[in-house]
Coordinates of C-alpha atoms in Angstrom, one line a residue:
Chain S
X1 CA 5.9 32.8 -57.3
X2 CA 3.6 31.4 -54.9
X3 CA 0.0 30.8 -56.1
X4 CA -2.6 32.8 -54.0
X5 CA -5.4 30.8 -52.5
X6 CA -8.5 32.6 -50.3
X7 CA -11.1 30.4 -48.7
X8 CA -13.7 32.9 -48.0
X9 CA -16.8 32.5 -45.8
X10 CA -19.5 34.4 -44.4
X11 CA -19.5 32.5 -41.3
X12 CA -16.1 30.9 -39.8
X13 CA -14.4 29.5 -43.4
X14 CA -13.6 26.2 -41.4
X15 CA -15.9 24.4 -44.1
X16 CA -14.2 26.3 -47.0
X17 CA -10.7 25.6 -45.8
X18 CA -11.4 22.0 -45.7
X19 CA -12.9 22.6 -49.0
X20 CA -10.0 24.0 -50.9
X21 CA -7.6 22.1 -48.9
X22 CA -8.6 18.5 -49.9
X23 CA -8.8 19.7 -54.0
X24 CA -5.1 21.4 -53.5
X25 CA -3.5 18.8 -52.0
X26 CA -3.9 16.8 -55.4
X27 CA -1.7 19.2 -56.8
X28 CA 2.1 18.6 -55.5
X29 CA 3.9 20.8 -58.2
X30 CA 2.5 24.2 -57.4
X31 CA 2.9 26.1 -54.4
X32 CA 0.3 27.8 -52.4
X33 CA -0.2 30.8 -50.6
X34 CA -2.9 30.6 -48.5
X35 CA -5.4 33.1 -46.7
X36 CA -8.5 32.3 -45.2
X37 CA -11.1 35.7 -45.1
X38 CA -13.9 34.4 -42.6
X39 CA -17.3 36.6 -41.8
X40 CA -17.7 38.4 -44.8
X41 CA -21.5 39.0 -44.5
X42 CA -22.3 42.2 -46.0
X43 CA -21.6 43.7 -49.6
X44 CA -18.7 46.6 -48.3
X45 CA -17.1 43.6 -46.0
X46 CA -17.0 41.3 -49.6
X47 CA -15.9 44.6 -51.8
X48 CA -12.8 44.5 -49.0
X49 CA -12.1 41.0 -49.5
X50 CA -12.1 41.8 -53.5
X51 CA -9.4 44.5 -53.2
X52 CA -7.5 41.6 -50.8
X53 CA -7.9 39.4 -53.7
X54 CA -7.0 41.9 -56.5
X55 CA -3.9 43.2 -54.5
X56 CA -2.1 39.6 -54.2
X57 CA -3.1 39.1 -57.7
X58 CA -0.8 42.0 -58.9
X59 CA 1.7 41.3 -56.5
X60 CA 1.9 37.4 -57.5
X61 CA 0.9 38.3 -61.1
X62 CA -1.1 35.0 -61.2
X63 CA -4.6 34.7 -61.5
X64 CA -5.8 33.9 -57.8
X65 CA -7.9 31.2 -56.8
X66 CA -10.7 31.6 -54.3
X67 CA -13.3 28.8 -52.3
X68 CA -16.0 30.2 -51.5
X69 CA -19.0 29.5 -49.3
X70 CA -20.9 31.7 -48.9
X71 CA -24.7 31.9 -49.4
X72 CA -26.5 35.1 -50.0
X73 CA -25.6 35.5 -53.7
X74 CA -25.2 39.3 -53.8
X75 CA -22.4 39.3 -51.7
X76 CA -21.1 36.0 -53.8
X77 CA -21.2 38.1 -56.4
X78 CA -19.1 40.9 -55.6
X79 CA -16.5 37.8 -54.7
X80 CA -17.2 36.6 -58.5
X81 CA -16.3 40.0 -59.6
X82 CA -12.9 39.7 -58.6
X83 CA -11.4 38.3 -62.0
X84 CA -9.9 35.2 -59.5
X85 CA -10.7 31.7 -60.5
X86 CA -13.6 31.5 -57.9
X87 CA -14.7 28.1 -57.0
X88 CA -18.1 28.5 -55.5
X89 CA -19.0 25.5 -53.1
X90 CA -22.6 26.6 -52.2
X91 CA -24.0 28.2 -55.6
X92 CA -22.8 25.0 -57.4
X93 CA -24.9 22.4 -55.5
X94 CA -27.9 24.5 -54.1
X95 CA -29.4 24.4 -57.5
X96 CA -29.5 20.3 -58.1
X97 CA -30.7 20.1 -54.0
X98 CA -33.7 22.5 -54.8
X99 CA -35.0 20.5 -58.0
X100 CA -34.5 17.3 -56.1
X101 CA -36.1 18.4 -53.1
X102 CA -39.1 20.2 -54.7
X103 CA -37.7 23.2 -52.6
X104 CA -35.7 26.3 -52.8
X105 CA -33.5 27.2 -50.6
X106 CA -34.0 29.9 -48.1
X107 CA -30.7 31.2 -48.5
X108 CA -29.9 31.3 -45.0
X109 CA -26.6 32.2 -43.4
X110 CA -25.3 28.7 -41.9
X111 CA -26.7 28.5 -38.0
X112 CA -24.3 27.4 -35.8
X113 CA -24.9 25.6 -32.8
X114 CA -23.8 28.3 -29.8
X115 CA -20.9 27.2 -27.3
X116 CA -23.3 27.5 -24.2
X117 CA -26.7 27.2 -24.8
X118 CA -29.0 24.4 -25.5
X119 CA -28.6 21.0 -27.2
X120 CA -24.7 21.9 -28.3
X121 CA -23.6 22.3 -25.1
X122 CA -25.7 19.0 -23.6
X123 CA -23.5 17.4 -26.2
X124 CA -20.4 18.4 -27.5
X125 CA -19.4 20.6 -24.6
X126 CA -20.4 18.1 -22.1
X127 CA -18.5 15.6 -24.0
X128 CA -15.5 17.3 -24.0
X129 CA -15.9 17.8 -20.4
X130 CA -16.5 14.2 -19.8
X131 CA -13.2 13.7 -21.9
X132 CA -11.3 15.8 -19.6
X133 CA -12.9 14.3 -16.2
X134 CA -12.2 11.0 -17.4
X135 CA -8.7 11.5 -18.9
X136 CA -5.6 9.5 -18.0
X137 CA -7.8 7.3 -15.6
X138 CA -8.0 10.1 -13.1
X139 CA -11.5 8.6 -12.2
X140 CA -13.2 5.5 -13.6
X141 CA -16.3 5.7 -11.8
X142 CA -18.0 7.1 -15.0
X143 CA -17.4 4.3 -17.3
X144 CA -20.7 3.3 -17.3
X145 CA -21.4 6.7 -18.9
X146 CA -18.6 6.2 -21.6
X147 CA -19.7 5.8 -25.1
X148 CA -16.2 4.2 -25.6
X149 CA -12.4 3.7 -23.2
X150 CA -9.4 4.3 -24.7
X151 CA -6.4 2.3 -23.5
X152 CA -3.2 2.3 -24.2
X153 CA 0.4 3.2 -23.1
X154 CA 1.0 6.6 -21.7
X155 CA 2.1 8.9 -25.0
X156 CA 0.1 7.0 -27.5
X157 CA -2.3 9.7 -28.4
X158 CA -5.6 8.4 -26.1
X159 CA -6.0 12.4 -24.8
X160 CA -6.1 14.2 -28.3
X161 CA -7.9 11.4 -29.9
X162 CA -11.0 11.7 -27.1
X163 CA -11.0 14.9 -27.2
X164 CA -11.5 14.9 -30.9
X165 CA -14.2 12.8 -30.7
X166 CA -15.8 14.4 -28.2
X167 CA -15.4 18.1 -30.3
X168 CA -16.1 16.4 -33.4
X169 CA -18.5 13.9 -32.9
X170 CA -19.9 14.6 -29.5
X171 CA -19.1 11.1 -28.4
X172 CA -18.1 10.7 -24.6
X173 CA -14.4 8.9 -24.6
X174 CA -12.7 7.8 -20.9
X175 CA -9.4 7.1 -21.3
X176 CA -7.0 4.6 -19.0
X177 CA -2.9 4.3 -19.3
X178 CA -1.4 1.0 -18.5
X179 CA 1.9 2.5 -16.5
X180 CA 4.9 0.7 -15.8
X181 CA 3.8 -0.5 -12.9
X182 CA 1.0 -2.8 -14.8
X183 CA 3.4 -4.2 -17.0
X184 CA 4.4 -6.9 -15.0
X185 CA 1.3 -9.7 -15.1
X186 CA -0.4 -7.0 -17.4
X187 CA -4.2 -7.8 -17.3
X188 CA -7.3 -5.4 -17.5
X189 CA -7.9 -3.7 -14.3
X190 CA -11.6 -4.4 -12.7
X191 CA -13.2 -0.9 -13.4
X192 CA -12.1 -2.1 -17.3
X193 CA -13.0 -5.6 -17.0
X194 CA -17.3 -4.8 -16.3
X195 CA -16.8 -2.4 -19.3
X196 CA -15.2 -4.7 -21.9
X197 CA -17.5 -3.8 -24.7
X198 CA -16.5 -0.6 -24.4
X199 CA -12.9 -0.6 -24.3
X200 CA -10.8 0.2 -28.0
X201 CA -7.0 0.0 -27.9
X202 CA -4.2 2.1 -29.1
X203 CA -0.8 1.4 -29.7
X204 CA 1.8 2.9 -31.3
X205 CA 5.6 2.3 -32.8
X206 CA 8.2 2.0 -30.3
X207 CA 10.9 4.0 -31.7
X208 CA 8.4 6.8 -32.3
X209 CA 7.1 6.1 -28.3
X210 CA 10.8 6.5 -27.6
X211 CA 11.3 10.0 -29.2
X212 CA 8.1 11.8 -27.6
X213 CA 8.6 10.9 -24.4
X214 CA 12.4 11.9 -24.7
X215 CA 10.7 15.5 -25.3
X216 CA 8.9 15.2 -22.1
X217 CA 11.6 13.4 -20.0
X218 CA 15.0 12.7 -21.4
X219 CA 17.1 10.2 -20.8
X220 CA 14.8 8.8 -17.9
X221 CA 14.0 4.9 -17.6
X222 CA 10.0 6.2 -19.1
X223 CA 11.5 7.6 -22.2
X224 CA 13.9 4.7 -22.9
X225 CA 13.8 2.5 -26.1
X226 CA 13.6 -0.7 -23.8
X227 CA 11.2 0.6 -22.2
X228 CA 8.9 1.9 -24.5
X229 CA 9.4 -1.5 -26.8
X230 CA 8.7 -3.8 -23.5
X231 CA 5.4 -1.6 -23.0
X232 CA 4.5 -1.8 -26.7
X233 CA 4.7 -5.3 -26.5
X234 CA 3.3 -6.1 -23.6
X235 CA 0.3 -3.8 -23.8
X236 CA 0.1 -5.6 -27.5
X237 CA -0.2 -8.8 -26.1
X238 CA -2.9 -8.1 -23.6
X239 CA -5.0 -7.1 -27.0
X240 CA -4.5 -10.5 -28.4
X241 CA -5.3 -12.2 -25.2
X242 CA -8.4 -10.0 -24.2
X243 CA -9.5 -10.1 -27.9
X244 CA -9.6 -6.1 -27.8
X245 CA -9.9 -4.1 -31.3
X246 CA -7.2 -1.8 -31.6
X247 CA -5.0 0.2 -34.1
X248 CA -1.5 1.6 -34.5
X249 CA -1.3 5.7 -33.8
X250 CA 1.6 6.2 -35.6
X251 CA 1.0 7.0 -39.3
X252 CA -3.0 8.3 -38.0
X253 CA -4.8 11.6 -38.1
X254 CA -6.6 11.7 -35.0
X255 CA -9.1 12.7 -37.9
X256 CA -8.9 8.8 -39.0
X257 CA -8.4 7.1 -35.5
X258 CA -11.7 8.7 -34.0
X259 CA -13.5 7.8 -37.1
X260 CA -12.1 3.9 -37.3
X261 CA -13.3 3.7 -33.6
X262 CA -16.6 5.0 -34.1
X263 CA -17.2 2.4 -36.9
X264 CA -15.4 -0.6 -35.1
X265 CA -17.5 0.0 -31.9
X266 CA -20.4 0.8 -33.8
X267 CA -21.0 3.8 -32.6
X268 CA -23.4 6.6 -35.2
X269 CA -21.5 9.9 -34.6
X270 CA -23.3 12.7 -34.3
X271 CA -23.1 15.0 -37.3
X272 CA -23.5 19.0 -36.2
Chain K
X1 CA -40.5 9.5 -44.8
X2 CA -37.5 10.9 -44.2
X3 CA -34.8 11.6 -47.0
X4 CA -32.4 9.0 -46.8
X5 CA -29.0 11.2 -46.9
X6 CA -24.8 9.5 -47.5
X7 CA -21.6 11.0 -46.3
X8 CA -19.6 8.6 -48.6
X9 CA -15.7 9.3 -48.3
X10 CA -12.5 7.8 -49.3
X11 CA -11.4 9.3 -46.2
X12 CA -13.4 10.1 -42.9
X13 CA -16.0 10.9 -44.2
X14 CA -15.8 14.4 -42.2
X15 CA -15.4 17.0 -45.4
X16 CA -17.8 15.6 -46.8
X17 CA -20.5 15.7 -43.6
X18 CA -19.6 19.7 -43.4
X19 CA -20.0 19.9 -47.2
X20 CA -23.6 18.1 -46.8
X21 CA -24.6 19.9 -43.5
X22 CA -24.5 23.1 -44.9
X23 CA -26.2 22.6 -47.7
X24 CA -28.9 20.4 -46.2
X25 CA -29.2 23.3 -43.6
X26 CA -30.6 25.2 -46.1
X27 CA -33.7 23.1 -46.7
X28 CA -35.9 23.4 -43.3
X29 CA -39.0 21.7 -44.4
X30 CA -37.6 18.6 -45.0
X31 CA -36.8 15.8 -42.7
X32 CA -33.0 13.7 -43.6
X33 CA -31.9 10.5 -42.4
X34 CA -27.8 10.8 -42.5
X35 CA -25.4 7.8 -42.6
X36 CA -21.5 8.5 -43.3
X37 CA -20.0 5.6 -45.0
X38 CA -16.1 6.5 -44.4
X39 CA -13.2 5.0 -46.0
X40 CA -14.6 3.7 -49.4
X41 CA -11.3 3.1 -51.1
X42 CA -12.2 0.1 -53.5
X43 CA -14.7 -1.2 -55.8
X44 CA -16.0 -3.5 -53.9
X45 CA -16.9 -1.5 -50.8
X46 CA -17.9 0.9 -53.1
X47 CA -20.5 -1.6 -54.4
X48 CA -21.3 -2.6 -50.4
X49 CA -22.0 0.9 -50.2
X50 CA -24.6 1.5 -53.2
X51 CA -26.3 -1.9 -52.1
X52 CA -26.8 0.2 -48.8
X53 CA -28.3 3.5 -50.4
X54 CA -30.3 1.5 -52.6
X55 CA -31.8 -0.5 -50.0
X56 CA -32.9 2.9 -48.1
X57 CA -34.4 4.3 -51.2
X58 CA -36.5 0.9 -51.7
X59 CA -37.3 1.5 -48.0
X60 CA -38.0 5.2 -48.1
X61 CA -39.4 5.2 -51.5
X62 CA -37.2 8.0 -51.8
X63 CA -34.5 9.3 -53.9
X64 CA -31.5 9.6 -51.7
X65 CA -28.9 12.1 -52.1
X66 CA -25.4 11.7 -51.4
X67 CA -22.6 13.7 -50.7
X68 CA -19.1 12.2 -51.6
X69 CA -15.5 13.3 -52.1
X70 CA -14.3 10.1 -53.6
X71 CA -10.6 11.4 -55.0
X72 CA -10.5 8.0 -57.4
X73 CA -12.9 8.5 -60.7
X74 CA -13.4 4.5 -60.9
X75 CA -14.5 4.1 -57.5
X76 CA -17.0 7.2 -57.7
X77 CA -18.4 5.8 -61.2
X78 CA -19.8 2.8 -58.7
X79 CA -21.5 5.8 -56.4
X80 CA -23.0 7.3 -59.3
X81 CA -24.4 4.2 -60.8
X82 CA -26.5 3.8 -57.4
X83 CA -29.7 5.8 -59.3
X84 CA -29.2 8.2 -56.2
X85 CA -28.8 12.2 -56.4
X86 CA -24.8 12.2 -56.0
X87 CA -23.2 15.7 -55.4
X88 CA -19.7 14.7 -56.1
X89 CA -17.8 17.5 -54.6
X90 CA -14.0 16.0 -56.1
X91 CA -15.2 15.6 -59.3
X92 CA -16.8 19.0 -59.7
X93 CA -14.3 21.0 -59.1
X94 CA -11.0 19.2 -60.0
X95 CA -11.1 20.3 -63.5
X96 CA -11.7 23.8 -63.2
X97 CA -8.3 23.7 -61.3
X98 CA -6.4 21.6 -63.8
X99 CA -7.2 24.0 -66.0
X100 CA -6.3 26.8 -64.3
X101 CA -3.0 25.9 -62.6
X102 CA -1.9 23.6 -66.1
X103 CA -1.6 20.7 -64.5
X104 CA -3.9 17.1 -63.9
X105 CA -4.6 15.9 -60.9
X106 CA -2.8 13.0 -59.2
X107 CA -5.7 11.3 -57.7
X108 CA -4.2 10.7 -54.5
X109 CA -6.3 9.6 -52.0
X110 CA -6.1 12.5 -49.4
X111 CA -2.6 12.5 -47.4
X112 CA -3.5 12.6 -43.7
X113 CA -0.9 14.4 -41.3
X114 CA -0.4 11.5 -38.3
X115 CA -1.6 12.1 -35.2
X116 CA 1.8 11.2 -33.6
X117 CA 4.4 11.6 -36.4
X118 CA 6.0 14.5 -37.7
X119 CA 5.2 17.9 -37.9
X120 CA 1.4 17.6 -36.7
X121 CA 2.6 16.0 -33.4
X122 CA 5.1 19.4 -33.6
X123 CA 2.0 21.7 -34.1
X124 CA -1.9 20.3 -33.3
X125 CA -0.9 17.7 -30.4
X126 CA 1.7 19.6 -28.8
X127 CA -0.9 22.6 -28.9
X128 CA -3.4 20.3 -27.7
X129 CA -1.1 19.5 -24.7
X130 CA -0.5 22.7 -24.2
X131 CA -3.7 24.0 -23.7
X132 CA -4.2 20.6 -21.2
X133 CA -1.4 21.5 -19.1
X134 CA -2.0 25.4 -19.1
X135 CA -5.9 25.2 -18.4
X136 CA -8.1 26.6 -16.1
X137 CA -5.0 28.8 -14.6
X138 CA -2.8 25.6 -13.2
X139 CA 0.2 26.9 -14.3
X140 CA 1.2 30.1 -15.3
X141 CA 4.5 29.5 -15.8
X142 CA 4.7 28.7 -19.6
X143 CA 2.3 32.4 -20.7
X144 CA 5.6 33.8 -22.8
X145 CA 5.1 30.8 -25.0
X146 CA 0.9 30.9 -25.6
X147 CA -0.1 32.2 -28.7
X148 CA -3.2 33.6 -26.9
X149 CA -4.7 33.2 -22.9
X150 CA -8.3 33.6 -22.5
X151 CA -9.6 34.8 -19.4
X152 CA -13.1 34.7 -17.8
X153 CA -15.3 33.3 -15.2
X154 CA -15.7 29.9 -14.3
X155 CA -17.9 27.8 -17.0
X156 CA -18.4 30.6 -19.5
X157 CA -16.2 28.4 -22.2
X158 CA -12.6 28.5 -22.1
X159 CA -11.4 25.4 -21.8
X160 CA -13.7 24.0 -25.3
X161 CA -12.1 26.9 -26.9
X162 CA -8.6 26.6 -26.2
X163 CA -9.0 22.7 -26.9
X164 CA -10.8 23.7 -30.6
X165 CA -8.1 26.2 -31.1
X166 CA -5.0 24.0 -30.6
X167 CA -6.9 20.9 -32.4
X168 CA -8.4 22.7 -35.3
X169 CA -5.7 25.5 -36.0
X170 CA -2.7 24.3 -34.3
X171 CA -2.9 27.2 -31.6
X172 CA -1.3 27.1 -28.5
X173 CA -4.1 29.1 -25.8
X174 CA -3.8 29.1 -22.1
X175 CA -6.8 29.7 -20.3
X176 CA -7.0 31.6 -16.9
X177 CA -10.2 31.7 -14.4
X178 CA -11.7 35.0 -12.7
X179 CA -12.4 33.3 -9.5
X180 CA -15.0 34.5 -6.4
X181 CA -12.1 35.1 -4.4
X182 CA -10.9 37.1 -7.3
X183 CA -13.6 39.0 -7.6
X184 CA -13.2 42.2 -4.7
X185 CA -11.2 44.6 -6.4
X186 CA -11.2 42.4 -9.5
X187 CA -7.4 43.1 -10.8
X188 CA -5.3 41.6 -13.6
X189 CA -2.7 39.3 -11.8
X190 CA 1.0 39.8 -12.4
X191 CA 1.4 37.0 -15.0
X192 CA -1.1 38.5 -17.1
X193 CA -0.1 42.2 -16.9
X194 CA 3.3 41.1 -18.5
X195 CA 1.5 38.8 -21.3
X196 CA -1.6 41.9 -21.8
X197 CA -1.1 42.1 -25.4
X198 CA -2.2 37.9 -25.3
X199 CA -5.2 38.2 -23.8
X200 CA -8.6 37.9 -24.7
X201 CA -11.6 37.8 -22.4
X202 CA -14.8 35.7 -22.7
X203 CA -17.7 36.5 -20.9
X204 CA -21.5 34.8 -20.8
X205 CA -25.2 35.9 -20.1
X206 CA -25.4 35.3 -16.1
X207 CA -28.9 33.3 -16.4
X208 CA -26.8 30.7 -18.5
X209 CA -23.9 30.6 -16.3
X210 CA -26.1 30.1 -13.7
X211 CA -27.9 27.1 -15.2
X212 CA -25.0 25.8 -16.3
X213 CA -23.5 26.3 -12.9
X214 CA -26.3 25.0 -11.5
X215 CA -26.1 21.5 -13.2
X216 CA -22.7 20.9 -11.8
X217 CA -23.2 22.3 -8.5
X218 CA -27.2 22.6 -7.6
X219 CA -27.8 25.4 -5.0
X220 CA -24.4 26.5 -4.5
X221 CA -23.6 30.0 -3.8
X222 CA -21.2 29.7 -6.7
X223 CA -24.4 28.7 -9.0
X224 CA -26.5 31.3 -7.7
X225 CA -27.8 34.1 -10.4
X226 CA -27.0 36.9 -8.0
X227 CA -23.3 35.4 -7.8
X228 CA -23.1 35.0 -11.3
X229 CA -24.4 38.2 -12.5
X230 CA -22.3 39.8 -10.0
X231 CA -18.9 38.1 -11.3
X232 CA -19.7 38.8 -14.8
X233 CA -20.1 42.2 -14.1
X234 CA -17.1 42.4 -12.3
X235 CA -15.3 40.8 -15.1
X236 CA -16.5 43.0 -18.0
X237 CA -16.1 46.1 -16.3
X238 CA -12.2 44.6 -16.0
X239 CA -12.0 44.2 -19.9
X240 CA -13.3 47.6 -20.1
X241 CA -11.3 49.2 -17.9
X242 CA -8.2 47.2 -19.2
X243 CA -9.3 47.9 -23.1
X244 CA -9.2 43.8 -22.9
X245 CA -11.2 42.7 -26.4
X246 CA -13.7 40.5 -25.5
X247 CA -16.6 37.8 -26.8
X248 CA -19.8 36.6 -25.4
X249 CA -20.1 33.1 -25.7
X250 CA -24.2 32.5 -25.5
X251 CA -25.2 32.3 -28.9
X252 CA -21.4 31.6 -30.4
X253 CA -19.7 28.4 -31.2
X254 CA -16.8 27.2 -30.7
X255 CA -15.5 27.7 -34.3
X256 CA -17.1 30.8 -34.7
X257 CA -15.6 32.1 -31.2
X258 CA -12.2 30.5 -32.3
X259 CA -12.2 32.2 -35.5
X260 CA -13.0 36.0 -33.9
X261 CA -10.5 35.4 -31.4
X262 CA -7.9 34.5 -34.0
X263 CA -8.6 37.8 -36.4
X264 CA -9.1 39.8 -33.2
X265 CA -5.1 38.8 -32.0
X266 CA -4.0 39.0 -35.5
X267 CA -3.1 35.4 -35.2
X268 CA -2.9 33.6 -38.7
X269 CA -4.6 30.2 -38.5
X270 CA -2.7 27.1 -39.5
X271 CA -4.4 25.2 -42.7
X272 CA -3.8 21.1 -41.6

């Protein structure tokens, strides 16, 4: 039988997922089941959750294991109530904060920073606007605006890992594909070349290269091993010669890529 | 003085800055000064690291606190001899869960999925390019194989949230504009109608759509408050009609909009 996991919240559970999910994934010999409860903010929503809780504990018969979050401890209490091992995230380190800081804590539900109003929008949202105005060198009369350019062959993750860092760390990422028509005489084009200090390369195995662009075009010259390893290569070489930074996609998170940049261009990401 | 406050991580760094936010978002009278110190995974830059907090306590005169989810117990014994408040989150709750589940941890330094290997290229990227090439209503082509397809006016935030929902949950969302040309006789086009059961609606206050609108195209008739109250009127008087569920996006964010929209469809999140 499958172990039963909740990571419960009264706001979104994103927090408590990524909680739970970094202390599971030292365990490799159990199974999990895995549920995530988000919003519970009042005592009858929390009672709910408990009969969740105590219905996949019969079902499973194993004791259940919950994360918790959330902050107003009358409803955590109801979720301690539930006989599951409950692992309580925000009750365990409010109490050393308080004494430390000299103050309690007001016990308020987390505040999140709205989608369309005020300073989130002026910078994550804008960000990820810049990312996709800037993508795939559509336009590079904004570089100047860039907190960092992503180069890099077409496939090799540039899209996904500035829009990460723009949702993530509200940091403003262009990115630029050398194509197959650059490869011959490879050099940094002139729009790149006033930007230098900006510019961070990715790269990324060739065999890998080879199998996602045969998902996107198969059997075309583009998706071919001999031409993804003469890219590879060549795009590898420009790095040496221009002296860019730039790391390897293929065993990355885009988690650890956007964070590795941030630090090698010495960029302070914005925590929200 | 500001409280000096570490994000120290084996890893990114970025459980461990949501761990700290929301706890730190609890204390309003005080001021923090946060640095995250990712990918600590030795002695030595673990003792590079309490050089740097203890530097910013001499400078502060201030206790700093610190947040870390160091997996390895010799390399957070270095942390913890830095005289600061550590809130070791690992530590804290690893043995609770040994206990329960019977079995001890393997330390492993958290396994990140790839950004272009395997099965998180299968689920997060290829969502991630899916919401790309499905936004903003350029194709409608591919609607049988969304997960979701939000719907709304220009600007009111579906693009940020179909891009959070593919990156952070692995969801594939299409997105679809209500244009003014749309907006006599405001109907459900025939790609929709067959996909109604996918849909979700956003809508927004019309005096921020208009400032918002009015920053990317100043005196416009589409930036106009009488335009944009008029199309969001249009618009939820559609959901209405069409029993379409629907979300204002003002005072949401993007992971709490995310998070309704996936309970609302019944969609189970994916746990990376």
């Amino acid at each position: 039988m499958k172990r039963k996991v909740f990571f419960i919240s009264d706001r979104t559970g994103i927090t408590a997922e990524m909680f739970g999910q970094s202390l599971l994934s030292q365990f490799e010999n159990v199974e999990f089941d895995e549920m995530t409860i988000p919003f519970i903010d009042n005592i009858d929503k929390a009672k709910d959750a408990c009969k969740i809780i105590q219905d996949a504990e019969q079902e499973s018969g194993l004791r259940a294991i919950v994360f918790d979050t959330i902050v107003t401890p009358e409803i955590r209490s109801v979720i301690q109530s539930s006989g599951a091992l409950v692992l309580d995230f925000f009750h365990t380190f409010i109490g050393p904060l308080e004494t430390e800081l000299g103050e309690t804590s007001g016990f308020r539900v987390g505040k999140t920073h709205s989608l369309t109003d005020g300073k989130a929008y002026d910078s994550r949202i804008e960000s990820v606007n810049f990312a996709l105005n800037n993508d795939d060198g559509i336009s590079t009369r904004h570089y100047d605006k860039a907190d960092v350019i992503l180069v890099g062959v077409s496939r090799c993750g540039k899209t996904p890992t500035s829009l990460y860092m723009a949702m993530q760390f509200g940091i403003k990422a262009a990115n630029y594909p050398f194509t197959e028509d650059d490869m011959e005489r490879l050099k940094l084009p002139a729009a790149l070349t006033k930007q230098k200090n900006k510019i961070f390369g990715l790269t990324i195995n060739p065999g890998r290269l080879h199998e996602i662009r045969t998902e996107r075009r198969a059997n075309s010259r583009y998706a071919s091993l001999k031409q993804c390893q003469f890219e590879v290569r060549e795009v590898e070489s420009l790095y040496r010669r221009e002296k860019i930074p730039y790391l390897n996609t293929t065993t990355r998170s885009v988690e650890e890529l956007a964070t590795k940049i941030l630090a090698a261009a010495g960029i302070k990401r914005k925590v929200f």
